[in-house]
Coordinates of C-alpha atoms in Angstrom, one line a residue:
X124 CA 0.0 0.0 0.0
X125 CA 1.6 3.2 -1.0
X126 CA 0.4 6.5 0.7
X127 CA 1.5 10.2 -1.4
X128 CA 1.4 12.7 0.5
X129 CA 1.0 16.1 -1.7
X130 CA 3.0 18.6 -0.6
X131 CA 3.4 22.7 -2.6
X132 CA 4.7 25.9 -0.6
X133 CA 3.5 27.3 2.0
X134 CA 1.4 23.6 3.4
X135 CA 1.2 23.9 7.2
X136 CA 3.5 21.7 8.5
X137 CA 1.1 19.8 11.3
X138 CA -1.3 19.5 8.5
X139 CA 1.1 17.0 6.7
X140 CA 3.8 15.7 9.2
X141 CA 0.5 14.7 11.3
X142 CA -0.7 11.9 9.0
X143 CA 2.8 11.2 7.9
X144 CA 3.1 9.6 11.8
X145 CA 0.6 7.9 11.9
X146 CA 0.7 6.2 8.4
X147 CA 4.7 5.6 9.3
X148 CA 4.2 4.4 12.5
X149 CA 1.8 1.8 11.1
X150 CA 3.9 0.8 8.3
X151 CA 6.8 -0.2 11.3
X152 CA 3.7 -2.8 12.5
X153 CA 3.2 -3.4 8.5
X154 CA 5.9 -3.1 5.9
X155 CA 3.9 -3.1 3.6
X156 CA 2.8 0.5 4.0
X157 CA 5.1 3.2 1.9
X158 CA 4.8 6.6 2.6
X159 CA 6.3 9.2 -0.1
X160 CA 6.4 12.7 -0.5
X161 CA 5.2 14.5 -3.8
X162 CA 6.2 18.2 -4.8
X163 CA 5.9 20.1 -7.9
X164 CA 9.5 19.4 -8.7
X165 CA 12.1 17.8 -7.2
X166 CA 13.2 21.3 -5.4
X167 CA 12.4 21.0 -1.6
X168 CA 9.0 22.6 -0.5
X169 CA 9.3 25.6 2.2
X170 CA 6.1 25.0 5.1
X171 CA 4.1 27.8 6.4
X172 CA 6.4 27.8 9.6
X173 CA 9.8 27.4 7.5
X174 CA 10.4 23.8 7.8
X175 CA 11.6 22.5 4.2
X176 CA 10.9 19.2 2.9
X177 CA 12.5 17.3 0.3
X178 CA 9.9 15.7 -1.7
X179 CA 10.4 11.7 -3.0
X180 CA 8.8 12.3 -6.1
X181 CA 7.6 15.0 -8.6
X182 CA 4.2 15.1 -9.8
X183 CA 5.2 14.3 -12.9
X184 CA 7.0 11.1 -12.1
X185 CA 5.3 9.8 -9.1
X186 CA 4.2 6.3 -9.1
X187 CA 0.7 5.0 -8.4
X188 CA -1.1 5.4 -5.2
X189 CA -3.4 3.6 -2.8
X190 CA -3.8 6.8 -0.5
X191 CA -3.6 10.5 -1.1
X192 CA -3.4 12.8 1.6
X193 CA -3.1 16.9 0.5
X194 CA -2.2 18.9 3.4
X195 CA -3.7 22.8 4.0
X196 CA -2.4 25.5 4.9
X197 CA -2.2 29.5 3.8
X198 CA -0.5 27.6 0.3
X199 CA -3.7 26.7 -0.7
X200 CA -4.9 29.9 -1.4
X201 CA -2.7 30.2 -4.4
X202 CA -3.0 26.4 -5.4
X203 CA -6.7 26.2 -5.6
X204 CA -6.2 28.3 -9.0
X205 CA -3.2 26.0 -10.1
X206 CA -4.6 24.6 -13.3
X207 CA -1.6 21.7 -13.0
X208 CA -1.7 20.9 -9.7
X209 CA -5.8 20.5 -9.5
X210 CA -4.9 18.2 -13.0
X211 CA -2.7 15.8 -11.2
X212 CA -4.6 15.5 -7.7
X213 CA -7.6 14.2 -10.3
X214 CA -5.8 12.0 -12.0
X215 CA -3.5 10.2 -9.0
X216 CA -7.3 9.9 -7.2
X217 CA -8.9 7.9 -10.0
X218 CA -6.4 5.5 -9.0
X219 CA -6.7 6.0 -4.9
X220 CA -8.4 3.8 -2.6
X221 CA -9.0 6.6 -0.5
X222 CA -8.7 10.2 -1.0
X223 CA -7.9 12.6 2.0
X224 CA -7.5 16.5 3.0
X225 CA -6.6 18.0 6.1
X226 CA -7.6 22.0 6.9
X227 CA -8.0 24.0 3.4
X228 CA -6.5 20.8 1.5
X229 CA -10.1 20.1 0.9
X230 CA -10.7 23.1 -1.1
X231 CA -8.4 21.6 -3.6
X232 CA -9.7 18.3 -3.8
X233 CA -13.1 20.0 -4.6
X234 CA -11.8 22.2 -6.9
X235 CA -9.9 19.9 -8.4
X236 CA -12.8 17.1 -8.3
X237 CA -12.8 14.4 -6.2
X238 CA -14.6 16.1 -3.0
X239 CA -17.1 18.2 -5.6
X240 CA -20.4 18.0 -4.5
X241 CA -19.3 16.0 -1.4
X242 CA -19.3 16.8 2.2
X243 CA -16.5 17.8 3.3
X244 CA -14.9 19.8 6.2
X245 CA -11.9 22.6 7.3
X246 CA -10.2 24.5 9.6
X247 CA -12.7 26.5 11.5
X248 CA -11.7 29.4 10.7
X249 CA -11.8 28.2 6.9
X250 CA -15.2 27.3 6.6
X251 CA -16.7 30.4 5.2
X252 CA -14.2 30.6 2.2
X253 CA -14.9 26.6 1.8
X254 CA -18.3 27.4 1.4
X255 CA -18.5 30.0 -0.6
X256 CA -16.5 28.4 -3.2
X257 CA -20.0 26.4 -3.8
X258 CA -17.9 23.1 -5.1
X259 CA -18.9 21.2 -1.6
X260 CA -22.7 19.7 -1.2
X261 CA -22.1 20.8 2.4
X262 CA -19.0 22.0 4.6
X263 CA -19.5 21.0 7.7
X264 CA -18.3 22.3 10.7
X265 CA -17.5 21.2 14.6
X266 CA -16.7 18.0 13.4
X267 CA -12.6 16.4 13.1
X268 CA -13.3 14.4 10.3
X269 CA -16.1 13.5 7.5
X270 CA -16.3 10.6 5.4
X271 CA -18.0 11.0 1.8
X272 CA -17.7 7.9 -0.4
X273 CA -14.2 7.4 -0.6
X274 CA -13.2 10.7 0.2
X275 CA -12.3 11.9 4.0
X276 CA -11.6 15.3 5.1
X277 CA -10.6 16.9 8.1
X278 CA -10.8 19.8 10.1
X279 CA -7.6 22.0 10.7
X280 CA -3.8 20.9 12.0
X281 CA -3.7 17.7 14.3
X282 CA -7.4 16.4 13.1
X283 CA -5.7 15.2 10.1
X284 CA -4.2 12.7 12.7
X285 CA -7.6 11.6 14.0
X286 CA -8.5 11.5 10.8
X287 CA -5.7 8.9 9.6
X288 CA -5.6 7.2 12.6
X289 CA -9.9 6.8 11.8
X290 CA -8.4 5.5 8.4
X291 CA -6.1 2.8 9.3
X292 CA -8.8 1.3 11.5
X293 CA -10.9 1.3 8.5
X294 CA -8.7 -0.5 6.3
X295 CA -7.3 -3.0 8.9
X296 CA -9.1 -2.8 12.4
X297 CA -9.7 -0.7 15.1
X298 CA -7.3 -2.9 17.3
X299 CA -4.9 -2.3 15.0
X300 CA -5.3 2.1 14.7
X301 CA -5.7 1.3 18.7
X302 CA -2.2 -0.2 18.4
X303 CA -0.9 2.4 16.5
X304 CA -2.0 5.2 18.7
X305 CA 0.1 3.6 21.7
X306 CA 2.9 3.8 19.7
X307 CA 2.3 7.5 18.7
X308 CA 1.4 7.8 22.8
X309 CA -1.1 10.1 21.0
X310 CA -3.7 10.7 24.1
X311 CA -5.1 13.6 22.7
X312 CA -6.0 15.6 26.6
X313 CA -5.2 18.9 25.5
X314 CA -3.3 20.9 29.0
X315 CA -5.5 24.1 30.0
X316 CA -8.1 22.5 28.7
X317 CA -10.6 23.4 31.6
X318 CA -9.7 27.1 31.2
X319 CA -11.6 27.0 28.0

C-alpha cells in the first residue's frame, strides 16, 4: 500500500507531518505500507512555519497510489487556482483507494474534483471561504473528520491525525489504529483544557 502525500509551498507543517506519523508508524507494524512525499519538482518545498521538505517524487514522475493525503495550509490559497496541480490531484485519485484533505486541502480536492459536490470539512476558521466556493454539497463544521464515499476530510492541524488514525482502523481494524495510537502515545488531553 503506498500513501502520497501532496506537498506545494506554504502547506502547514502539522497538517502533513501529522498523518505522515501515523501512516509511518503503522507501516513499522506493517511493511507493507510506503509513505512518499510528492512536490511540484524535485526542489524542496518551504512549510508555512519554514520547515523544508524534500519531496520523493515530482508530480510528474510519481508512481501510483493507494492513499492520497493533501495537506492545507495558507499555500492553498494560491493552489486552488493551479490549473496543474488541481490536474494531477484528479488524475493520481482515479487510481486512490482513498482520498484525504486535512484543513483548506479540501478546497483543492473540490476544486480539483474528487470532494465536488461532497461533504467535506476545514479548519474552522476556513469554513466560510470553503463554502462560498460552492464546489462542496455541504462543509461541515465542529466535526474532526467526514467521510464521503471514498473521500475523507478533516478539520484544521492535528485532526488530520484523527483522521488517519480513523483511516487505518478502517482498512485494517480498530485494534490495530488502537495499536498504533500507543505507539504515537497520542492521548489527545489537551493541558488548560478546563480554562476554555
Amino acid at each position: 500500500m503506498r500513501v502520497g502525500f501532496l506537498m506545494f509551498d506554504d502547506l502547514e507543517e502539522l497538517d502533513m507531518v501529522g498523518p505522515w506519523e501515523v501512516w509511518t508508524m503503522a507501516g513499522h507494524l506493517k511493511p507493507e505500507i510506503e509513505c512518499v512525499t510528492i512536490g511540484p519538482t524535485d526542489a524542496p518545498v518551504r512549510c508555512a512555519k519554514g520547515m523544508r521538505v524534500c519531496p520523493d517524487h515530482t508530480m510528474e514522475a510519481c508512481p501510483p497510489l493507494d492513499v492520497l493525503v493533501v495537506p492545507g495550509g495558507q499555500g492553498t490559497r494560491r493552489e486552488v487556482n493551479n490549473a496543474e496541480l488541481l490536474a494531477w490531484i484528479a488524475k493520481a485519485a482515479q487510481g486512490c483507494t482513498w482520498v484525504t484533505s486535512v484543513c483548506t486541502g479540501s478546497m483543492l480536492l473540490a476544486a480539483a474534483g474528487p470532494a465536488r459536490g461532497k461533504r467535506i470539512t476545514t479548519h474552522w476558521r476556513a469554513v466560510d471561504l470553503v463554502r462560498g466556493r460552492g464546489e462542496a454539497a455541504e462543509v461541515l463544521d465542529d466535526v474532526r473528520y467526514v467521510r464521503d464515499g471514498n473521500v475523507v476530510s478533516s478539520a484544521g492541524v492535528s485532526a488530520g491525525i484523527d483522521m488517519a488514525l480513523w483511516l487505518i482502523g478502517e482498512i485494517w481494524e480498530p485494534a490495530f489504529a488502537r495499536q498504533v495510537q500507543r505507539n504515537m502515545e497520542y492521548d489527545p488531553a489537551p493541558p488548560h483544557q478546563g480554562a476554555v
